[in-house]
XYZ file of C-alpha atoms in Angstrom:
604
model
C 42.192 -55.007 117.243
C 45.417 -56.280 116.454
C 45.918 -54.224 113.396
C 44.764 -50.962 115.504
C 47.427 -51.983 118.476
C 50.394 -52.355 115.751
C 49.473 -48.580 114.285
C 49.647 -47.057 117.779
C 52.724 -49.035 118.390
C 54.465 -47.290 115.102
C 53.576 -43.938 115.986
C 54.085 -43.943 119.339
C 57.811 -44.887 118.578
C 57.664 -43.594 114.919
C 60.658 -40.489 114.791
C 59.690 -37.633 112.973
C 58.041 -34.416 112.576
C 55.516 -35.927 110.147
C 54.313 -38.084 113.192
C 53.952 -35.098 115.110
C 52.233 -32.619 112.203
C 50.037 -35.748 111.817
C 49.000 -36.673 115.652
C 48.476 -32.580 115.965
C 45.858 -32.415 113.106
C 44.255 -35.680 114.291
C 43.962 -33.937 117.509
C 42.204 -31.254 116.515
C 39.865 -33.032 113.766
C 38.920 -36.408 115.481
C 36.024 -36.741 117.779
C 35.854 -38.435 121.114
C 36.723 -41.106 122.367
C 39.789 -41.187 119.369
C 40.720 -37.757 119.997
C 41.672 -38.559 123.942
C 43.813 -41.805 122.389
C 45.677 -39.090 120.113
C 46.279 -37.162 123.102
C 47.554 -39.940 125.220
C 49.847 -40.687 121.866
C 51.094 -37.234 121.838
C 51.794 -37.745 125.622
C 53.809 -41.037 125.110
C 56.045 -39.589 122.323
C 56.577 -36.912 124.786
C 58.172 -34.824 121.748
C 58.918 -31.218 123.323
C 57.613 -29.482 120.343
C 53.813 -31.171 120.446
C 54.055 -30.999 124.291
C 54.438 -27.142 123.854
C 51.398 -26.574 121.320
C 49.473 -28.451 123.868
C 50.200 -25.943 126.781
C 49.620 -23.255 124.156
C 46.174 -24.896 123.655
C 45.649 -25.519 127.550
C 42.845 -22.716 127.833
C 40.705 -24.470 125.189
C 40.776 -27.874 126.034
C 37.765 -29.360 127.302
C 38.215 -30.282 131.242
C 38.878 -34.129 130.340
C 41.810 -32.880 128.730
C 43.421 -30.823 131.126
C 42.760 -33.475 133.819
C 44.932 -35.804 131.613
C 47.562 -33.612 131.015
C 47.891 -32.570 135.015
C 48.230 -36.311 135.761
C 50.867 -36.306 133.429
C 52.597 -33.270 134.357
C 55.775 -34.530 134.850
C 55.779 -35.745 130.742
C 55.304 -32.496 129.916
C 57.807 -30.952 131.387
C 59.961 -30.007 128.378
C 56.916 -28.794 127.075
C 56.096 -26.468 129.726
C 59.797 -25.105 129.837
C 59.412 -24.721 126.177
C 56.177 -22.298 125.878
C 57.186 -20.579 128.973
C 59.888 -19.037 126.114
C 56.940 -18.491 124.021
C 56.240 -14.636 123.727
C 52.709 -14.898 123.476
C 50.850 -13.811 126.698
C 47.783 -16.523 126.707
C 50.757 -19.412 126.174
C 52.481 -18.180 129.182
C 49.812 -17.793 131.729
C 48.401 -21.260 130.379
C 52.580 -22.609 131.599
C 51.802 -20.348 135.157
C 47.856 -22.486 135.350
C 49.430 -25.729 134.789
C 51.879 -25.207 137.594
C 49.159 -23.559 139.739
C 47.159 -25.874 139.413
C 49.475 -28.977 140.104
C 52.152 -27.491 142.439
C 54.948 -28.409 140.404
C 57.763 -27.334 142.364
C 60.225 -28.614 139.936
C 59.379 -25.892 137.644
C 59.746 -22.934 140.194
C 62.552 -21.242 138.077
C 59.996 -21.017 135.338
C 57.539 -19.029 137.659
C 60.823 -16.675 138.401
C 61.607 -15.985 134.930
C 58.025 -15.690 134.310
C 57.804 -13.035 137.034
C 60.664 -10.825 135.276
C 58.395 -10.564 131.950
C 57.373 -6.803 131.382
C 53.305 -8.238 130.739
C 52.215 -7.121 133.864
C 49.196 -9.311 133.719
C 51.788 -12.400 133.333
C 54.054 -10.991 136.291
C 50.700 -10.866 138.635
C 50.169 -14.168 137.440
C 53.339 -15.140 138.404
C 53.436 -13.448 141.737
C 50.349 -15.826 143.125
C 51.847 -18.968 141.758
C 55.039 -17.975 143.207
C 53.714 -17.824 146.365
C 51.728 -20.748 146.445
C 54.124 -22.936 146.043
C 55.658 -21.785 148.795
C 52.928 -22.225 151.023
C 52.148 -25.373 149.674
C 56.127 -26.599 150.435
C 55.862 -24.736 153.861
C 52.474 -26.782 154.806
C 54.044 -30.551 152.997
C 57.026 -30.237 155.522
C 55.301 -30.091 158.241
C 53.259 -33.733 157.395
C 55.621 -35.324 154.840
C 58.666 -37.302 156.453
C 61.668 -34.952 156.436
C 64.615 -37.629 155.150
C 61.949 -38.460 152.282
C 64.163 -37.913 149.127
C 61.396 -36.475 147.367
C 60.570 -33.952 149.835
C 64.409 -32.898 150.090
C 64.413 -32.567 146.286
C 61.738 -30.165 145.769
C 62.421 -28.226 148.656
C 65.856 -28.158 147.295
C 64.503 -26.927 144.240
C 62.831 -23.856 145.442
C 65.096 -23.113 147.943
C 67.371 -22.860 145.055
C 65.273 -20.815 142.567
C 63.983 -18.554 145.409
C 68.192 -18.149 146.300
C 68.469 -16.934 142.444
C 65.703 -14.562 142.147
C 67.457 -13.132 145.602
C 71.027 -13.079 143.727
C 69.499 -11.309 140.895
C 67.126 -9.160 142.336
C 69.533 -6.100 142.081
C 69.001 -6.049 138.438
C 65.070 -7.265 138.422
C 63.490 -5.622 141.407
C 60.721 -7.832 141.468
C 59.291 -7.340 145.326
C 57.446 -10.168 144.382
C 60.586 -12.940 144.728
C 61.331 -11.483 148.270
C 57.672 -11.455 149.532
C 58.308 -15.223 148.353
C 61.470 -15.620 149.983
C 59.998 -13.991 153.471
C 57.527 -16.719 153.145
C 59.988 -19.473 152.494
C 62.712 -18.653 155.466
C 62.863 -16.874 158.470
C 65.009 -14.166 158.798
C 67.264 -15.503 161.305
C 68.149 -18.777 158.603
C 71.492 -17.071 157.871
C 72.046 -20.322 155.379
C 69.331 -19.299 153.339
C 69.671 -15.493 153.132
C 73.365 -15.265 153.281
C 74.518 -11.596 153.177
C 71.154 -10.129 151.667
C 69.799 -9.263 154.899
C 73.293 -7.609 156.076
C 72.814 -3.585 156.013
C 72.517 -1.634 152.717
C 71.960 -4.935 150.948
C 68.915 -3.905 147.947
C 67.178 -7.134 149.406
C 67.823 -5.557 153.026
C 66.477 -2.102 151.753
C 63.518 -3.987 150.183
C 62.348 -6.407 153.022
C 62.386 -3.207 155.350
C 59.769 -1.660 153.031
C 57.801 -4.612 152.373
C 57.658 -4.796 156.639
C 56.482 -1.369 156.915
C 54.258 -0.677 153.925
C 52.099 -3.938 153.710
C 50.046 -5.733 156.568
C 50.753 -9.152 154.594
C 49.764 -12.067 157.225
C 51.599 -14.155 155.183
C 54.941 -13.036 156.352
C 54.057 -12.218 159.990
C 56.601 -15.073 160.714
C 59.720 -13.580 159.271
C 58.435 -10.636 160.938
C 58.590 -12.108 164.293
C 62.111 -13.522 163.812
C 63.210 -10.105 161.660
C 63.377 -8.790 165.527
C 66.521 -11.257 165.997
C 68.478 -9.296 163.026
C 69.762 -5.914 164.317
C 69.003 -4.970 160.343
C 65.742 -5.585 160.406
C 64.684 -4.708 164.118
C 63.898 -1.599 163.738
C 61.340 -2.351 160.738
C 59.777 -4.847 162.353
C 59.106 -3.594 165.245
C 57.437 -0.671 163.789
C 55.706 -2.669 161.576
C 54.045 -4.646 164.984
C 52.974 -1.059 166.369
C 51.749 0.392 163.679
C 49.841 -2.340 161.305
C 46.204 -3.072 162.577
C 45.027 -5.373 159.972
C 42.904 -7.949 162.215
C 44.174 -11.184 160.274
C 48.220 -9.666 160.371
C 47.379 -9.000 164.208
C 45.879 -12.628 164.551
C 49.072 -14.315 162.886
C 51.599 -12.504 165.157
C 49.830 -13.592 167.957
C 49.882 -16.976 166.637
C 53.604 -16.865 165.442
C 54.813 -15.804 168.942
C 53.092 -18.430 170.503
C 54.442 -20.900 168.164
C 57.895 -19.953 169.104
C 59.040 -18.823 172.123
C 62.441 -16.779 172.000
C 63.974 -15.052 174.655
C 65.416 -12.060 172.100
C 61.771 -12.138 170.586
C 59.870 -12.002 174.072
C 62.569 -9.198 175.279
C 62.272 -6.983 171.811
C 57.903 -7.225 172.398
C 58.336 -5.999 175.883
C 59.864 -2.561 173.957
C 56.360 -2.222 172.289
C 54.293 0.658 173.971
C 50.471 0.897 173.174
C 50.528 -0.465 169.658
C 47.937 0.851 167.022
C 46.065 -2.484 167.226
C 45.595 -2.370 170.962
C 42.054 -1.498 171.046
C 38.739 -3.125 171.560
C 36.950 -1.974 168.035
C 38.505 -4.247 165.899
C 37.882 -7.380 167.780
C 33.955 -6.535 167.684
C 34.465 -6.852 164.134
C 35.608 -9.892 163.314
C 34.967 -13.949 164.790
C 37.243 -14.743 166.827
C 37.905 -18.466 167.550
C 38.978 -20.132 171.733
C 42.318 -20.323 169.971
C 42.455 -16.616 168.977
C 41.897 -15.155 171.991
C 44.265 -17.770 173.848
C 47.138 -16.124 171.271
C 46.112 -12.773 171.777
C 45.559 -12.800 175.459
C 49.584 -13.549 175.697
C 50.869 -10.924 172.990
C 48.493 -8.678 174.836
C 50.350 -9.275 177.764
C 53.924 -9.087 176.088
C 53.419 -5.861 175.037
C 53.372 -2.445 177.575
C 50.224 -0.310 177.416
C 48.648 0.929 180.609
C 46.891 -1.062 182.788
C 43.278 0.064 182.201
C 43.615 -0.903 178.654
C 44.932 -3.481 178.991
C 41.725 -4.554 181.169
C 39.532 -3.511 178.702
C 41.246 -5.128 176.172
C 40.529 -8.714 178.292
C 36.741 -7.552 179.223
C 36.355 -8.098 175.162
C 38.446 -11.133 174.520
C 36.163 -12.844 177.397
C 32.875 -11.998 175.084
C 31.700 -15.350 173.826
C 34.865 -17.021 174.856
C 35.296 -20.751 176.810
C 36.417 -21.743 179.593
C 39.983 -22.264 178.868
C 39.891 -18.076 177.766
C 39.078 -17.601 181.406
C 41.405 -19.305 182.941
C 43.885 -17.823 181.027
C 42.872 -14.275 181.623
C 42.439 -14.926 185.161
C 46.317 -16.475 185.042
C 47.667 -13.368 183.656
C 45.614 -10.489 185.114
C 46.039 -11.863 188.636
C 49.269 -9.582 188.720
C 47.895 -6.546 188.126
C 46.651 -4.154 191.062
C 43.361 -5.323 192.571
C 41.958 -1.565 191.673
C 42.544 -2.194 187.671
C 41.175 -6.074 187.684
C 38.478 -6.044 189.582
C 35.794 -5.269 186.809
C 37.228 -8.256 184.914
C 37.594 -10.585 187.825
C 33.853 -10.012 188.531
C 33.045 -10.910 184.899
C 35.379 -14.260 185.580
C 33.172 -14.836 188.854
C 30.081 -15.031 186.328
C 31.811 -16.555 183.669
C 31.238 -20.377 182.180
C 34.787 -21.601 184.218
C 34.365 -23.343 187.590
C 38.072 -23.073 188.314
C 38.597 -19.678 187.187
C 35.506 -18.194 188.573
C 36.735 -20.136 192.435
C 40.099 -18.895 191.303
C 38.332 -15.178 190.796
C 36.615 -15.352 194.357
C 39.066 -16.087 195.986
C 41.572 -13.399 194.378
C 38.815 -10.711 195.000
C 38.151 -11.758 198.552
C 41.433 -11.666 199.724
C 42.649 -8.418 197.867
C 39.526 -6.395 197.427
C 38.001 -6.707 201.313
C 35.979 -3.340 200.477
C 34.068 -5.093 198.315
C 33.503 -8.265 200.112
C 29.673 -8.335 200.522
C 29.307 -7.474 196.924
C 31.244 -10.068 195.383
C 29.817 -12.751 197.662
C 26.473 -11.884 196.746
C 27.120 -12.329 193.010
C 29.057 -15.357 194.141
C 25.972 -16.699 196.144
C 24.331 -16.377 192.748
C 26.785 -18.434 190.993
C 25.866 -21.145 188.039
C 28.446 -23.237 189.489
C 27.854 -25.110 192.822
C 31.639 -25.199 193.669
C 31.683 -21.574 193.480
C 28.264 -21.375 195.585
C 29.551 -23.446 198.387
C 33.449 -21.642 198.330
C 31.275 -18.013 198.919
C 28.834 -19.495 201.741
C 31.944 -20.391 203.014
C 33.632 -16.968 202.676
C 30.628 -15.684 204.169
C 30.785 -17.618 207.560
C 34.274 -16.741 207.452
C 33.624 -13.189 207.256
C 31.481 -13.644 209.931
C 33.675 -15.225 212.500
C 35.915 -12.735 211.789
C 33.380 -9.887 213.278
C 32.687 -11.965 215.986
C 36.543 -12.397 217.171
C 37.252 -8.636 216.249
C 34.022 -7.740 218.507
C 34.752 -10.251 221.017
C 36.443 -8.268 223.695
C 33.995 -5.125 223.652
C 31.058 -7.748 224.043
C 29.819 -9.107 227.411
C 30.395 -12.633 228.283
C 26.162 -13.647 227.166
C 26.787 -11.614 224.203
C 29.671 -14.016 223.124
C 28.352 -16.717 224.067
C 24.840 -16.229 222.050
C 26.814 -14.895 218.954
C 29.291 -18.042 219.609
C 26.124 -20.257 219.361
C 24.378 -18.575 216.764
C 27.901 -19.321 214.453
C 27.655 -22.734 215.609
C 24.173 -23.187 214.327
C 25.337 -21.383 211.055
C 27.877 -24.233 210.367
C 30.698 -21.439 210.991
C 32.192 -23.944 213.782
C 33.633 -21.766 215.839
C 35.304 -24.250 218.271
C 37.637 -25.514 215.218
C 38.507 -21.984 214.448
C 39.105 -20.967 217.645
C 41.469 -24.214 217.778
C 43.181 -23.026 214.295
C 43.734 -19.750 215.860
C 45.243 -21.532 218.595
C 47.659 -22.845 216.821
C 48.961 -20.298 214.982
C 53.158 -20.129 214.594
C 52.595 -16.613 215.875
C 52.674 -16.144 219.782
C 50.017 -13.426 219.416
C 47.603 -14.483 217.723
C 47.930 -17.827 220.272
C 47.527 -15.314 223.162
C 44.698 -13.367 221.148
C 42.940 -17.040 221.578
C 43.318 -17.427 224.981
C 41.923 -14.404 225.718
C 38.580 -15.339 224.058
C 38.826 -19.037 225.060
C 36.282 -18.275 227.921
C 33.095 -18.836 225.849
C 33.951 -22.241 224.541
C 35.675 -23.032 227.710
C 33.598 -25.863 228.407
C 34.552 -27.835 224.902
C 36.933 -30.842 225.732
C 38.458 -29.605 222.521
C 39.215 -26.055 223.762
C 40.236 -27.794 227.189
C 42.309 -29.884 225.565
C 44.024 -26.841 223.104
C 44.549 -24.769 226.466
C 46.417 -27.873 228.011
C 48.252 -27.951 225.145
C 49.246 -24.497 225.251
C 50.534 -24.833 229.357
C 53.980 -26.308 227.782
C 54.183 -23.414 225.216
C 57.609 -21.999 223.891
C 56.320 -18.620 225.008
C 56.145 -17.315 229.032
C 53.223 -15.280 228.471
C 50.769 -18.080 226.899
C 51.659 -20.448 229.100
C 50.769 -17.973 231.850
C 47.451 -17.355 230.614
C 46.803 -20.892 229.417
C 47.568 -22.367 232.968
C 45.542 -19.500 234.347
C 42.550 -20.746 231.766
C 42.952 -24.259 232.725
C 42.915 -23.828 236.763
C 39.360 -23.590 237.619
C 39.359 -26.842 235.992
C 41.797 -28.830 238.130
C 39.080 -30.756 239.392
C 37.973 -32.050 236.102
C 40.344 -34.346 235.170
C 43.340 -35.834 236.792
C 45.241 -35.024 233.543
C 44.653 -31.349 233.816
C 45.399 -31.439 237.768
C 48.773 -33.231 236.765
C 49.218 -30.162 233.892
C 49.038 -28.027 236.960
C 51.545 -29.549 238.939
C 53.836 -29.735 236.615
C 53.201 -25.986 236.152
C 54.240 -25.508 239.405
C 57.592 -26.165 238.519
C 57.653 -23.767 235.448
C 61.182 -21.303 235.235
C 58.404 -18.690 234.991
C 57.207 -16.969 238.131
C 54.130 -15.648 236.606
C 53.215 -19.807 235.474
C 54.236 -20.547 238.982
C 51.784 -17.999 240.144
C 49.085 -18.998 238.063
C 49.262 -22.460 238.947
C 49.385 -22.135 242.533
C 46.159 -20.174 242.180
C 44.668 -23.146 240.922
C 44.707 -25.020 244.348
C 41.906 -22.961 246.129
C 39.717 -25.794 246.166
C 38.680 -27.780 249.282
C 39.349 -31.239 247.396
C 43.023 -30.408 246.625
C 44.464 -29.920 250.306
C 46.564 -32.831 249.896
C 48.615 -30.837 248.484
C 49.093 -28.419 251.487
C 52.549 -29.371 251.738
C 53.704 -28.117 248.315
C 52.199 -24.721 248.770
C 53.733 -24.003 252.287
C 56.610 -24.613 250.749
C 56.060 -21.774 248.538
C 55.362 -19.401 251.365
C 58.788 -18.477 251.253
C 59.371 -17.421 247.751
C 61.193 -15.239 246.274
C 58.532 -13.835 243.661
C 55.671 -11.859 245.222
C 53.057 -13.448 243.046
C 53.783 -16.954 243.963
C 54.228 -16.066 247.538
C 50.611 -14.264 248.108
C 48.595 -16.756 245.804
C 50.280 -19.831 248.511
C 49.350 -17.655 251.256
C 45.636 -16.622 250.107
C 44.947 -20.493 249.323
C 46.438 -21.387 252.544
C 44.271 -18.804 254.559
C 41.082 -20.254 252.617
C 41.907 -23.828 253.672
C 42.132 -22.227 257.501
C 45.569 -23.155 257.903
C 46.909 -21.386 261.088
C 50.208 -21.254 259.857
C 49.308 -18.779 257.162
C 48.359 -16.119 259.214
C 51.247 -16.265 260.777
C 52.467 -16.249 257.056
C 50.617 -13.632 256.323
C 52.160 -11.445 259.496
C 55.847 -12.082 258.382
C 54.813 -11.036 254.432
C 53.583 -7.702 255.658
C 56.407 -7.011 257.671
C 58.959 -7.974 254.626
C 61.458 -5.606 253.890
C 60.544 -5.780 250.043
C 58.047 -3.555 248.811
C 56.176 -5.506 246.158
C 55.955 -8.085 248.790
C 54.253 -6.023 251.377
C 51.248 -4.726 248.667
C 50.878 -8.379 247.764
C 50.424 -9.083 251.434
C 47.818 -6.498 251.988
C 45.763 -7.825 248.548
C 45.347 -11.192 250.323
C 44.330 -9.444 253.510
C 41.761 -7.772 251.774
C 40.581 -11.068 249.551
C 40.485 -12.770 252.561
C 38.646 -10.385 254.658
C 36.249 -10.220 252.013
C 35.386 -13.761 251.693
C 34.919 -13.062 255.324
C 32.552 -10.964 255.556
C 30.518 -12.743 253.223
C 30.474 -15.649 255.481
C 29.520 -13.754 258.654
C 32.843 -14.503 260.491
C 34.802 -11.587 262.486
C 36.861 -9.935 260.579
C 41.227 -10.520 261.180
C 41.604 -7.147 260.215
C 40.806 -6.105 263.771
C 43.327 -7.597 265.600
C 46.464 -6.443 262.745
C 44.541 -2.917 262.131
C 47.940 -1.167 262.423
C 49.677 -3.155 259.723
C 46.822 -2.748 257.155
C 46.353 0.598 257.189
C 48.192 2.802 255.774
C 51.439 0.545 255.403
């Protein structure tokens, strides 16, 4: 053992190209395991010459071998630069499958030179290495640490045989170096390209083509950020309308998603009805969640009109998740109702709780033609959110007949369809207090004049004494008017009406004096004759009529001076309380006062 470690000592440090001649025959005459030691030898000495006859040999070595020798790549080196100047075909695409197969970035300007051979077999070679380094450097930066010294240096090392091939490409006009270069940098990395990208450049002339001519996915990025170069714009945005190669579409997607830009999002909004807007491609292919995520916002980016656009979302939602919905629901609830509403119905019976609730709500609101359709599929639902939102929808729709139909309908017909709701679980009394409540003076007076079938809910009674102190004249009015045959219910409602009383507002004042007709409230006599004198007609007669009910002799007397009054509206209000009172009269049996004033009530 000793003897055999002393003679692979002296040839592994021996000088010479005896050693060599000798370790190469041994190579190819011993049999394993001694064989693999010579190779390791050969490795050690790391001579350039032996190094090259072993990448000459590379396509006949067993796979042991080549494992070995991609280990040791980097002792090879000066062999691999060395047979790469061999003119023999087989020894230069065995120098293009050693650096394929290891990623040896170092040796990039190897693959360029290789790429300029006339052996068009080599240059295709050549070409795919080329441009899988580049991939692999593009993927390794985005996991190895950045300020890693290693990573800087063989990034620096492409970057600076890619920037040569560019330099020289006037005189090469390999396509092949700039397809590698449009992988490598975007075009808007001004560093990297310097003034090849400026106008009438040959690399300018040549990345236009390669844009237009080829649907390469691979540089769908430096297509996307070509639109940033006034150069290039032009190309690349023809080259988005008119390629329709699914995997090129399916990267641009991706790529603008990536990377939002302003100039990029404003130069896709120029796009009208591209070639790969249709729906027969994406049959075609399998589409993953995250595809149709991508291509539901380019779709949007771009303009094409809005029925294809809808069609174009009808087939992303095929087979999609729930996320896909929502997102197609987020964008397509800006278009008009009349476009979306065959996809919104397909979001209703979709796999998404949120967007389907989202969907029902869209299409009840904006689509009211179509209510009762969309509730029943709704009603339907897989989803029990979406089942209770439309049986809620539906009792809303409901209420919403009954308050439109409320004042053509008799007072039992309002108050069985009231009850009916109420049994439904519509609540009606809550509604009707919503409604009451309303900002809008309106729709407060719309309540108040349908407040008489739930008039005997302390909740209504207590919205309508609410509504006595409102901002506006003419729901107060009404509200007080409401509340008065009341009075006797509570002493807080009889103190509402009193302070009524006191309202700027004749017609309140009127109201409330109204109110008083009761037998029980003539402790109060006092206040109304003090209203016998004034100066609104209303107030005046409703005094005087309450007055004349109660008996009180001074009303008639009242009564005499009103019709007698100079003021017109005064004198017809007079002769409406003669009549209510004569009428109340009569149906009591007692002689009429008409006969003794006859003159004054007719014809005055």
């Amino acid at each position: 053992m000793i003897q055999a470690s002393e003679i692979h000592e002296f040839l592994r440090t021996r000088p010479g190209v005896g050693v060599d001649t000798a370790l190469s025959l041994a190579l190819h005459r011993a049999e394993e395991p001694y064989a693999l030691a010579v190779l390791e030898l050969i490795l050690d000495r790391g001579e350039a010459e032996s190094l090259a006859e072993l990448v000459q040999e590379w396509h006949i070595f067993p796979e042991s071998w080549r494992k070995i020798l991609m280990l040791r790549v980097e002792e090879i080196y000066r062999g691999l630069r060395r047979a790469a100047q061999n003119s023999i075909q087989q020894t230069q695409l065995n120098v293009l499958s050693i650096i394929h197969s290891t990623g040896y970035t170092h040796l990039a300007d190897v693959v360029l030179m290789l790429l300029r051979k006339s052996d068009l077999v080599v240059v295709k070679k050549a070409a795919v290495v080329l441009s899988d380094l580049v991939n692999k450097e593009n993927a390794s930066s985005k996991i190895i640490d950045k300020k890693s010294n290693i990573s800087k240096n063989r990034s620096q090392i492409l970057r600076s045989a890619l920037r040569e091939g560019l330099d020289t490409y006037r005189l090469h006009r390999r396509q092949e170096v700039v397809i590698a270069a449009m992988q490598y940098a975007l075009a808007d990395e001004r560093d990297f390209w310097a003034y090849h990208l400026d106008e009438y450049q040959s690399v300018c002339a040549a990345v236009v083509n390669l844009l237009q001519a080829a649907e390469r996915e691979n540089i769908v990025a430096f297509c996307i950020s070509a639109l940033k170069r006034l150069s290039l714009r032009s190309a690349a945005l023809r080259a988005l309308i008119h390629h329709t190669y699914p995997l090129f579409v399916l990267k641009v997607a991706h790529s603008v998603c990536s990377s939002f830009d302003e100039t990029i999002i404003e130069q896709l909004e120029r796009i009208q009805t591209p070639r790969w807007y249709n729906t027969d491609w994406l049959s075609g292919i399998k589409l993953s969640n995250e595809n149709r995520r991508e291509l539901i916002v380019l779709a949007h980016l771009v303009t094409v009109p809005t029925q294809l656009r809808m069609r174009f979302m009808q087939a992303l939602l095929k087979d999609a998740d729930a996320a896909v919905y929502e997102k197609v629901f987020w964008h397509i609830s800006r278009e008009p109702i009349s476009a979306a509403n065959d996809v919104l119905i397909d979001i209703l019976k979709g796999p998404s709780e949120t967007a389907a609730l989202n969907a029902l709500e869209f299409l009840w609101r904006h689509a009211p033609r179509f209510r009762s359709h969309n509730l029943s599929l709704a009603l339907r639902s897989a989803h029990a959110m979406v089942r209770r939102k439309a049986q809620t929808r539906l009792l809303d729709a409901a209420y919403e007949i009954f308050w439109r139909q409320c004042e053509r309908l008799d007072f039992r017909q309002r108050r069985d369809m009231a009850q009916m709701l109420s049994r439904a679980g519509a609540q009606p009394v809550h509604r009707w207090c919503e409604r009451a409540r309303s900002n809008q003076a309106n729709l407060r007076m719309e309540a108040l004049r349908r407040a008489d079938v739930f008039a005997e809910d302390p909740l209504v009674i207590d919205e309508i004494t609410r509504l006595t102190g409102d901002p506006d004249a003419r729901v107060r009015s009404y509200a007080v008017a409401l509340l008065g045959p009341h009075i006797e219910r509570s002493h807080m409602i009889e103190k509402t009406i009193l302070t009524a009383l006191r309202d700027k507002d004749a017609r309140v004042r009127a109201n409330a004096v109204e109110a008083f007709q009761y037998d029980s409230l003539r402790r109060y006599q006092t206040s109304l004759e003090a209203l016998l004198h004034s100066s609104h007609n209303r107030v005046r007669a409703n005094a005087l009529k309450t007055l004349l009910f109660w008996r009180i002799d001074a009303a008639r007397n009242a009564l005499e001076a009103m019709l007698m009054d100079p003021r017109p509206a005064h004198r017809r209000s007079a002769r409406w309380v003669a009549r209510q009172f004569n009428q109340k009269e009569e149906r009591q049996n007692i002689p009429l006062w008409k006969e003794k004033h006859d003159s004054r009530l007719v014809g005055v």
